[in-house]
Short mmCIF file of C-alpha atoms in Angstrom, two decimals:
data_model
loop_
_atom_site.label_atom_id
_atom_site.label_comp_id
_atom_site.label_asym_id
_atom_site.label_seq_id
_atom_site.Cartn_x
_atom_site.Cartn_y
_atom_site.Cartn_z
CA MET A 1 5.06 10.55 -46.66
CA SER A 2 3.20 9.29 -49.45
CA GLY A 3 5.56 5.89 -48.83
CA LEU A 4 4.06 5.35 -45.30
CA GLY A 5 2.33 2.00 -46.54
CA LYS A 6 5.09 0.64 -47.37
CA LEU A 7 7.55 1.03 -44.50
CA ASP A 8 5.27 -2.09 -42.45
CA ARG A 9 4.87 -4.12 -45.37
CA PRO A 10 5.77 -7.93 -44.26
CA GLY A 11 8.73 -9.36 -45.87
CA THR A 12 9.28 -12.76 -47.16
CA PRO A 13 9.85 -15.48 -44.49
CA GLY A 14 13.68 -16.42 -44.21
CA SER A 15 13.35 -19.56 -41.85
CA SER A 16 14.27 -22.83 -42.41
CA GLY A 17 10.27 -23.68 -43.73
CA ALA A 18 10.42 -21.15 -46.96
CA GLY A 19 8.68 -23.08 -49.70
CA ASP A 20 10.13 -24.33 -52.94
CA ALA A 21 9.73 -22.79 -56.42
CA ARG A 22 6.19 -23.95 -57.10
CA SER A 23 4.63 -22.88 -54.03
CA GLN A 24 6.20 -19.69 -54.72
CA GLU A 25 4.55 -19.59 -57.66
CA TRP A 26 0.81 -20.34 -56.18
CA LEU A 27 1.38 -17.57 -53.89
CA ALA A 28 2.66 -14.83 -56.74
CA GLY A 29 -0.61 -16.12 -58.34
CA GLU A 30 0.60 -17.79 -61.31
CA GLY A 31 -0.47 -20.91 -60.68
CA THR A 32 -4.20 -20.71 -61.65
CA GLU A 33 -6.96 -23.68 -61.84
CA ALA A 34 -6.35 -24.32 -65.72
CA GLY A 35 -2.48 -24.18 -65.18
CA VAL A 36 -2.23 -26.76 -61.82
CA GLY A 37 -1.76 -30.05 -64.17
CA ALA A 38 0.91 -28.05 -65.76
CA ALA A 39 2.93 -26.89 -62.91
CA GLU A 40 2.49 -30.51 -61.06
CA ASN A 41 3.79 -33.40 -62.82
CA PRO A 42 2.12 -36.05 -61.01
CA GLY A 43 3.47 -39.78 -61.10
CA PRO A 44 1.85 -42.90 -62.87
CA GLY A 45 -0.12 -43.63 -59.48
CA ALA A 46 -1.17 -39.76 -59.13
CA ASP A 47 -4.72 -38.67 -59.75
CA ALA A 48 -4.45 -36.67 -62.97
CA ASP A 49 -7.34 -34.39 -62.30
CA PRO A 50 -6.36 -31.94 -59.58
CA GLY A 51 -10.18 -31.36 -58.62
CA SER A 52 -10.80 -34.85 -58.08
CA GLY A 53 -10.64 -35.18 -54.40
CA ALA A 54 -7.69 -32.53 -54.28
CA ASP A 55 -9.71 -29.97 -52.34
CA ALA A 56 -12.29 -31.95 -51.30
CA ASP A 57 -12.76 -30.41 -47.55
CA PRO A 58 -13.27 -33.24 -44.81
CA GLY A 59 -17.14 -34.16 -44.05
CA PRO A 60 -19.68 -32.45 -41.68
CA GLY A 61 -18.62 -35.64 -39.06
CA ALA A 62 -14.84 -36.05 -39.50
CA GLY A 63 -12.66 -34.73 -36.89
CA PRO A 64 -9.18 -33.30 -37.36
CA GLY A 65 -7.60 -36.48 -38.34
CA ALA A 66 -9.99 -37.13 -41.49
CA GLY A 67 -8.15 -33.78 -42.63
CA ARG A 68 -4.77 -35.21 -42.26
CA LYS A 69 -5.57 -38.70 -43.86
CA VAL A 70 -6.69 -36.51 -46.81
CA SER A 71 -3.61 -34.76 -46.71
CA ALA A 72 -1.46 -37.82 -47.18
CA ARG A 73 -3.97 -39.13 -50.01
CA ARG A 74 -3.76 -36.13 -52.36
CA GLY A 75 -1.30 -36.05 -54.99
CA GLY A 76 1.36 -33.63 -56.41
CA ALA A 77 -1.17 -30.92 -57.82
CA ASP A 78 -2.44 -30.10 -54.26
CA PRO A 79 -1.35 -26.25 -54.07
CA VAL A 80 -2.90 -26.30 -50.74
CA LYS A 81 -0.08 -28.51 -49.60
CA ALA A 82 2.27 -26.39 -51.12
CA LEU A 83 1.10 -23.57 -49.35
CA MET A 84 1.14 -25.44 -45.96
CA HIS A 85 4.68 -26.32 -46.68
CA ARG A 86 5.50 -22.61 -47.16
CA HIS A 87 4.10 -21.50 -44.55
CA ARG A 88 4.96 -24.91 -42.14
CA GLU A 89 6.24 -22.96 -39.13
CA LEU A 90 2.84 -20.97 -38.89
CA CYS A 91 0.54 -23.86 -39.44
CA GLU A 92 2.55 -25.84 -36.42
CA ARG A 93 2.44 -23.04 -34.06
CA ALA A 94 -0.97 -21.64 -34.65
CA VAL A 95 -3.57 -22.60 -31.63
CA ASP A 96 -6.39 -21.84 -33.95
CA PRO A 97 -7.17 -21.06 -37.48
CA LEU A 98 -7.22 -17.13 -36.59
CA GLU A 99 -3.81 -17.23 -36.21
CA ILE A 100 -3.00 -18.83 -39.60
CA ALA A 101 -5.39 -16.53 -41.45
CA ALA A 102 -3.51 -13.25 -39.67
CA GLY A 103 -0.32 -14.97 -40.82
CA LEU A 104 -1.54 -15.64 -44.40
CA GLU A 105 -2.09 -11.95 -44.35
CA ALA A 106 0.74 -10.48 -43.27
CA HIS A 107 2.19 -12.43 -46.37
CA GLY A 108 0.21 -11.09 -49.10
CA VAL A 109 -2.58 -13.48 -49.54
CA THR A 110 -6.04 -11.94 -49.68
CA ASP A 111 -9.12 -13.20 -50.67
CA ARG A 112 -8.74 -13.41 -54.28
CA THR A 113 -5.53 -15.32 -53.68
CA ALA A 114 -7.87 -17.73 -51.84
CA ALA A 115 -10.37 -18.22 -54.20
CA ARG A 116 -7.37 -19.97 -56.48
CA PHE A 117 -7.06 -22.30 -53.90
CA ARG A 118 -10.83 -23.12 -54.29
CA HIS A 119 -11.90 -21.46 -50.80
CA ARG A 120 -14.33 -17.92 -50.52
CA ASP A 121 -11.97 -16.24 -48.25
CA VAL A 122 -8.70 -16.48 -46.11
CA PHE A 123 -10.35 -17.69 -43.62
CA SER A 124 -11.90 -20.86 -45.04
CA LEU A 125 -8.15 -21.56 -46.34
CA ALA A 126 -6.92 -21.16 -42.80
CA GLU A 127 -9.47 -23.52 -41.55
CA GLU A 128 -8.45 -26.42 -44.20
CA MET A 129 -4.94 -25.67 -43.49
CA TYR A 130 -5.39 -25.90 -39.56
CA ALA A 131 -7.46 -29.02 -40.24
CA ARG A 132 -4.61 -30.55 -42.25
CA VAL A 133 -1.85 -30.05 -39.69
CA PRO A 134 0.33 -33.26 -40.10
CA GLY A 135 -0.56 -36.45 -38.51
CA ASP A 136 2.51 -36.58 -36.15
CA ALA A 137 1.86 -33.21 -34.73
CA GLU A 138 -0.08 -32.83 -31.73
CA PRO A 139 -2.65 -30.00 -32.43
CA ALA A 140 -2.46 -27.59 -30.36
CA PRO A 141 -4.95 -26.61 -27.51
CA LYS A 142 -7.35 -23.89 -28.28
CA PRO A 143 -7.71 -20.98 -26.23
CA VAL A 144 -10.38 -21.04 -24.10
CA THR A 145 -11.20 -17.16 -24.82
CA ALA A 146 -11.10 -15.19 -27.84
CA GLY A 147 -9.88 -12.10 -26.26
CA PRO A 148 -6.42 -11.34 -25.76
CA ARG A 149 -4.19 -12.73 -23.36
CA PRO A 150 -5.26 -11.86 -19.78
CA GLU A 151 -2.74 -8.73 -18.29
CA GLY A 152 -3.84 -8.50 -15.06
CA GLY A 153 -4.90 -5.14 -13.45
CA ALA A 154 -1.15 -3.57 -12.83
CA TRP A 155 -1.36 -1.85 -16.11
CA ALA A 156 -4.52 0.41 -15.20
CA VAL A 157 -2.66 1.33 -12.01
CA LEU A 158 0.79 2.11 -13.94
CA ALA A 159 -1.11 4.22 -16.36
CA LEU A 160 -1.99 6.32 -13.85
CA LEU A 161 1.81 6.97 -12.58
CA PRO A 162 2.96 9.52 -15.52
CA GLY A 163 0.22 11.66 -14.49
CA THR A 164 0.71 11.72 -11.04
CA LEU A 165 4.19 12.04 -11.35
CA CYS A 166 3.91 15.35 -12.86
CA ALA A 167 1.45 16.76 -10.95
CA ALA A 168 3.90 16.11 -7.76
CA THR A 169 6.69 18.18 -10.14
CA VAL A 170 4.16 20.91 -10.79
CA VAL A 171 3.44 21.60 -7.23
CA GLY A 172 7.18 21.28 -6.55
CA LEU A 173 7.87 24.23 -9.24
CA ARG A 174 5.05 26.34 -7.89
CA LEU A 175 6.38 26.65 -4.37
CA THR A 176 10.39 26.63 -5.57
CA GLU A 177 12.49 29.66 -6.65
CA GLY A 178 15.40 29.48 -7.65
CA ARG A 179 18.44 26.95 -7.48
CA PRO A 180 15.74 24.80 -5.53
CA ARG A 181 13.20 24.93 -8.31
CA LEU A 182 15.98 23.79 -11.07
CA ALA A 183 16.67 20.82 -8.77
CA VAL A 184 12.87 20.11 -8.50
CA ALA A 185 12.52 20.58 -12.28
CA ALA A 186 15.42 18.30 -12.93
CA ALA A 187 14.23 15.37 -10.48
CA GLY A 188 10.80 15.87 -11.72
CA ALA A 189 11.65 15.22 -15.49
CA LEU A 190 13.39 12.21 -14.55
CA ALA A 191 10.73 10.65 -12.40
CA VAL A 192 8.20 11.41 -15.09
CA ALA A 193 10.35 9.59 -17.57
CA ILE A 194 10.70 6.57 -15.38
CA GLY A 195 6.81 6.72 -14.97
CA LEU A 196 6.31 6.44 -18.60
CA ARG A 197 8.63 4.12 -19.07
CA ALA A 198 6.84 1.52 -16.66
CA ALA A 199 3.35 2.81 -17.40
CA LEU A 200 4.38 1.54 -21.42
CA GLY A 201 5.92 -1.17 -20.02
CA ARG A 202 2.59 -3.40 -19.33
CA GLY A 203 -0.97 -3.41 -20.87
CA PRO A 204 -2.28 -2.74 -24.48
CA LEU A 205 0.48 0.17 -24.90
CA HIS A 206 3.31 -2.38 -24.30
CA ALA A 207 6.08 -3.27 -27.08
CA PRO A 208 9.01 -5.18 -26.98
CA SER A 209 11.75 -2.90 -26.86
CA HIS A 210 13.31 -4.04 -30.09
CA HIS A 211 9.99 -2.90 -31.41
CA THR A 212 10.24 0.56 -30.24
CA PRO A 213 13.50 1.96 -31.99
CA GLY A 214 15.64 4.38 -29.79
CA ALA A 215 15.00 7.45 -32.10
CA THR A 216 11.04 7.07 -31.22
CA ARG A 217 12.16 7.58 -27.75
CA VAL A 218 14.23 10.57 -28.45
CA TRP A 219 11.62 12.31 -31.13
CA THR A 220 9.08 11.64 -28.37
CA CYS A 221 11.04 13.25 -25.59
CA TRP A 222 12.00 16.55 -28.00
CA LEU A 223 8.00 16.99 -28.75
CA LEU A 224 7.27 17.15 -25.07
CA ALA A 225 10.09 19.21 -24.44
CA TYR A 226 9.09 21.58 -27.05
CA ALA A 227 5.49 21.41 -25.71
CA LEU A 228 6.88 22.53 -22.28
CA LEU A 229 9.53 25.35 -23.54
CA GLY A 230 8.88 25.89 -27.36
CA ASP A 231 6.12 28.55 -27.25
CA GLY A 232 7.68 30.54 -24.92
CA LEU A 233 11.36 30.44 -26.55
CA LEU A 234 9.86 30.69 -29.98
CA SER A 235 8.16 34.13 -28.66
CA ALA A 236 11.21 35.64 -27.10
CA GLY A 237 13.52 34.96 -29.84
CA LEU A 238 11.34 36.95 -32.23
CA GLU A 239 11.34 39.39 -30.01
CA GLY A 240 15.20 39.97 -29.59
CA GLY A 241 15.65 37.28 -26.76
CA PRO A 242 15.42 35.66 -24.33
CA ASP A 243 16.97 37.77 -22.00
CA GLY A 244 16.06 35.36 -19.01
CA PRO A 245 13.94 32.48 -18.45
CA TRP A 246 10.90 32.20 -20.34
CA PRO A 247 7.55 30.75 -19.45
CA LEU A 248 6.41 27.02 -19.12
CA ALA A 249 3.56 26.05 -20.25
CA THR A 250 3.03 23.21 -17.50
CA ALA A 251 -0.80 23.02 -18.17
CA PRO A 252 -0.28 21.00 -21.40
CA VAL A 253 2.27 18.92 -20.45
CA LEU A 254 0.43 17.62 -17.14
CA ALA A 255 -2.67 17.02 -19.34
CA LEU A 256 -0.45 14.87 -21.55
CA THR A 257 0.48 13.12 -18.99
CA LEU A 258 -2.60 12.20 -17.62
CA ALA A 259 -3.99 11.19 -20.63
CA CYS A 260 -1.74 8.26 -20.33
CA ALA A 261 -4.88 6.43 -18.23
CA PRO A 262 -7.46 7.13 -20.95
CA ALA A 263 -4.83 6.21 -23.65
CA ALA A 264 -4.17 2.88 -22.49
CA TRP A 265 -8.12 2.42 -21.86
CA CYS A 266 -8.97 3.25 -25.41
CA ALA A 267 -6.24 1.07 -26.61
CA ARG A 268 -7.59 -1.88 -24.66
CA LEU A 269 -11.21 -1.11 -25.59
CA PHE A 270 -10.39 -1.01 -29.22
CA ALA A 271 -7.96 -4.62 -29.03
CA VAL A 272 -10.64 -6.56 -27.48
CA ARG A 273 -13.59 -5.29 -29.80
CA ALA A 274 -11.15 -6.17 -32.63
CA ARG A 275 -10.30 -9.33 -31.28
CA ARG A 276 -14.07 -10.25 -31.19
CA ARG A 277 -14.89 -8.82 -34.38
CA LEU A 278 -12.01 -11.06 -35.87
CA THR A 279 -13.48 -13.99 -34.74
CA ALA A 280 -16.98 -13.67 -36.12
CA SER A 281 -15.77 -12.23 -39.46
CA ARG A 282 -15.67 -14.46 -42.39
CA GLY A 283 -13.49 -12.46 -44.91
CA LEU A 284 -10.85 -9.96 -44.46
CA GLU A 285 -12.57 -7.19 -46.11
CA GLU A 286 -15.51 -7.93 -43.72
CA PHE A 287 -13.09 -7.83 -40.78
CA ALA A 288 -11.93 -4.32 -42.09
CA ALA A 289 -15.05 -3.14 -42.61
CA SER A 290 -15.86 -3.60 -38.63
CA ALA A 291 -12.58 -2.78 -37.36
CA LYS A 292 -12.47 0.84 -38.97
CA PRO A 293 -15.48 2.41 -37.02
CA LEU A 294 -14.07 0.38 -33.93
CA LEU A 295 -10.50 2.18 -34.21
CA LEU A 296 -12.13 5.56 -34.78
CA GLY A 297 -14.04 5.46 -31.96
CA ALA A 298 -11.42 4.80 -29.45
CA PHE A 299 -9.54 7.68 -31.29
CA THR A 300 -12.12 10.01 -30.81
CA LEU A 301 -12.77 9.05 -27.22
CA PHE A 302 -9.24 9.57 -26.33
CA LEU A 303 -9.36 13.09 -27.61
CA CYS A 304 -12.45 13.84 -26.20
CA SER A 305 -10.92 12.54 -22.79
CA LEU A 306 -7.79 14.92 -23.38
CA ALA A 307 -9.81 18.22 -24.20
CA ALA A 308 -11.42 17.16 -20.71
CA LEU A 309 -7.99 17.01 -19.25
CA LEU A 310 -6.74 20.19 -20.78
CA ALA A 311 -9.69 21.95 -19.54
CA LEU A 312 -9.16 20.84 -15.92
CA CYS A 313 -5.14 21.86 -15.54
CA ALA A 314 -5.59 25.29 -17.26
CA ALA A 315 -8.41 25.89 -14.82
CA LEU A 316 -6.11 24.43 -11.86
CA LEU A 317 -2.57 26.40 -12.76
CA ASP A 318 -4.43 29.28 -14.30
CA GLU A 319 -2.87 29.09 -17.76
CA ASN A 320 -3.80 28.59 -21.32
CA ALA A 321 -5.02 25.46 -22.48
CA ASP A 322 -3.63 24.99 -26.09
CA TYR A 323 -6.21 23.07 -27.21
CA PRO A 324 -5.30 22.77 -30.95
CA GLY A 325 -1.34 22.24 -29.81
CA ALA A 326 -2.01 19.90 -27.09
CA GLY A 327 -4.86 17.90 -28.90
CA THR A 328 -2.61 17.03 -32.05
CA LEU A 329 0.46 16.32 -30.03
CA GLY A 330 -1.61 13.75 -28.27
CA ALA A 331 -3.12 12.16 -31.27
CA LEU A 332 -0.10 11.87 -32.74
CA LEU A 333 1.88 10.22 -29.85
CA LEU A 334 -1.27 7.82 -29.29
CA LEU A 335 -1.24 6.78 -32.78
CA ALA A 336 2.46 6.15 -33.07
CA ARG A 337 2.06 4.07 -29.77
CA LEU A 338 -0.80 2.05 -31.24
CA LEU A 339 1.35 1.06 -34.14
CA THR A 340 4.40 0.76 -32.37
CA ALA A 341 2.65 -1.63 -29.65
CA ARG A 342 1.30 -3.65 -32.90
CA GLY A 343 4.37 -4.57 -34.62
CA PHE A 344 4.77 -1.58 -37.11
CA PRO A 345 7.70 0.33 -35.63
CA HIS A 346 8.72 2.11 -38.71
CA ALA A 347 6.13 4.65 -40.22
CA PRO A 348 5.98 6.25 -36.41
CA ALA A 349 9.37 6.57 -36.39
CA VAL A 350 9.70 8.66 -39.31
CA VAL A 351 6.84 10.92 -38.92
CA LEU A 352 7.80 11.48 -35.07
CA GLY A 353 11.15 12.37 -36.56
CA VAL A 354 9.82 14.85 -39.48
CA ALA A 355 7.64 16.65 -36.71
CA ALA A 356 10.61 16.75 -34.21
CA ALA A 357 13.01 18.45 -37.38
CA ALA A 358 10.04 20.45 -38.45
CA GLU A 359 9.60 22.14 -35.08
CA ALA A 360 13.42 22.11 -34.58
CA THR A 361 13.80 24.01 -38.06
CA ALA A 362 11.28 26.74 -36.80
CA LEU A 363 13.27 27.01 -33.51
CA ALA A 364 16.90 27.22 -36.15
CA ALA A 365 15.44 29.96 -38.47
CA VAL A 366 14.60 32.36 -35.77
CA PHE A 367 17.85 32.72 -34.35
CA ALA A 368 19.62 32.17 -37.82
CA GLY A 369 17.96 35.14 -38.81
CA ARG A 370 19.82 37.34 -36.51
CA LEU A 371 22.95 36.33 -38.68
CA PRO A 372 24.06 38.74 -41.54
CA GLY A 373 22.24 38.63 -44.85
CA CYS A 374 19.87 35.94 -43.14
CA SER A 375 17.06 38.08 -42.07
CA PHE A 376 14.84 36.18 -44.93
CA LEU A 377 14.78 32.97 -42.99
CA VAL A 378 12.96 34.72 -39.88
CA ILE A 379 10.25 35.48 -42.25
CA PRO A 380 7.75 32.11 -42.87
CA VAL A 381 8.02 31.78 -38.95
CA ASP A 382 6.97 35.04 -38.17
CA THR A 383 4.38 35.20 -40.66
CA VAL A 384 2.83 32.24 -39.12
CA VAL A 385 3.44 33.53 -35.41
CA GLY A 386 2.31 37.00 -36.46
CA ALA A 387 -1.14 35.69 -37.92
CA TRP A 388 -1.98 32.50 -35.20
CA GLY A 389 0.37 32.69 -32.33
CA PRO A 390 3.35 30.68 -31.44
CA GLY A 391 1.10 27.83 -30.73
CA ALA A 392 0.79 27.66 -34.70
CA VAL A 393 3.92 26.17 -35.06
CA PRO A 394 3.27 22.89 -33.41
CA THR A 395 -0.19 22.62 -34.53
CA LEU A 396 0.62 22.90 -37.93
CA VAL A 397 3.61 20.50 -37.74
CA CYS A 398 1.82 18.01 -35.48
CA GLY A 399 -1.28 18.31 -37.24
CA ALA A 400 -0.32 17.26 -40.41
CA ALA A 401 2.27 14.28 -38.64
CA ALA A 402 -1.18 13.11 -37.01
CA LEU A 403 -3.27 13.28 -39.86
CA SER A 404 -0.67 11.07 -42.01
CA LEU A 405 -0.22 8.63 -38.95
CA LEU A 406 -4.18 8.27 -38.84
CA ILE A 407 -4.37 7.12 -42.57
CA HIS A 408 -1.54 4.67 -42.28
CA THR A 409 -3.27 3.41 -39.02
CA THR A 410 -6.63 3.02 -40.50
CA ARG A 411 -4.96 0.84 -43.01
CA THR A 412 -2.67 -1.02 -40.67
CA LEU A 413 -4.47 -1.71 -37.99
CA THR A 414 -7.57 -2.94 -39.60
CA ARG A 415 -6.19 -6.00 -40.94
CA ALA A 416 -6.19 -9.56 -39.44
CA SER A 417 -2.28 -9.68 -39.27
CA ALA A 418 -2.30 -6.40 -36.59
CA HIS A 419 -4.40 -8.42 -34.29
CA ALA A 420 -2.84 -12.06 -34.23
CA LEU A 421 -1.75 -12.97 -30.93
CA PRO A 422 1.63 -13.33 -29.91
CA PRO A 423 3.47 -16.53 -29.31
CA GLY A 424 4.79 -17.17 -25.69
CA PRO A 425 3.57 -16.27 -22.60
CA PRO A 426 1.81 -13.16 -22.14
#
């Protein structure tokens, strides 16, 4: 998983506004202050000195129009103009300089790169680019507030739906036997799946359908199914079975579905606070340093909520709480959803797939070990289960996956580009 940081790296824009060779040289860092005159060939009437007003910001009393006039006067040796040409669509649709700064960072522009344009950071460079939008384009109105777009309160109610449906299903399973119990289980599983889809369809955990690969949904369903059935089946397989139905771990699954509500609330808290820090920050490093404690704080708050729900469900159902296994699975699913909702779906899909494959391999090894000459396959799983119990398998698998995804998340969601508001209506 060492290559996870490369999975979500933004690609080079392929739109009609892609830059020419000169702007690509500036973004690649090949155009230094000393080489501006060599890279650009001013005409006879152009100013040969790139520093003579080429990078001067509008005065304190100048409005956006003053910046646009400066843009028209500058000659060929104007690296900011080349950068604006390369990111023309970004500049035209931005509603404030913050969106331009986030877009530049997503394309690999750092504070060090901004220094080549004679700006102290990316935010300052974005402010000049925003002020120098071509005069024939009407400036977009600035948002009234700096927070995320309003989403209403429906998402908070929908976040309670999966846990409510799962609780009703558990009650139905406790009150039925035989075939009616199978019917209740099938109907309950379908209802919980619909409830999860509705809960994730709005609010801070919502992600567009094209941001959620189908494989991610499959791996998530497998991990939840293993939390319900896997430990009992693994124990029965090691003992020579199963000879009949094995026990279900309903308490951890009920707690995980109930945890959808605190997961959405923690994600909302992180998004609002991060947007405020983005507005107040004056550099990418400053924002990253302030956003990391917010992310870890929201993550810790969710884990505490999940632990409380596990204790409550275990007490009500008189089952094992399974804090390590359910806790690591909940952490893994939250981190995966945070990344997917922010437009970084590739790393979650890979990590969830690896975790699901590891659990499937453990189960397959137990039953494959019964074949003649294949008894060695069961030795690793038997050793782990004999030392720490059947819950050790999902704990180790989901714990390693959650740790790797947490490292990736702290690097990804602490970037300004991860908190740029998407265009269009909310």
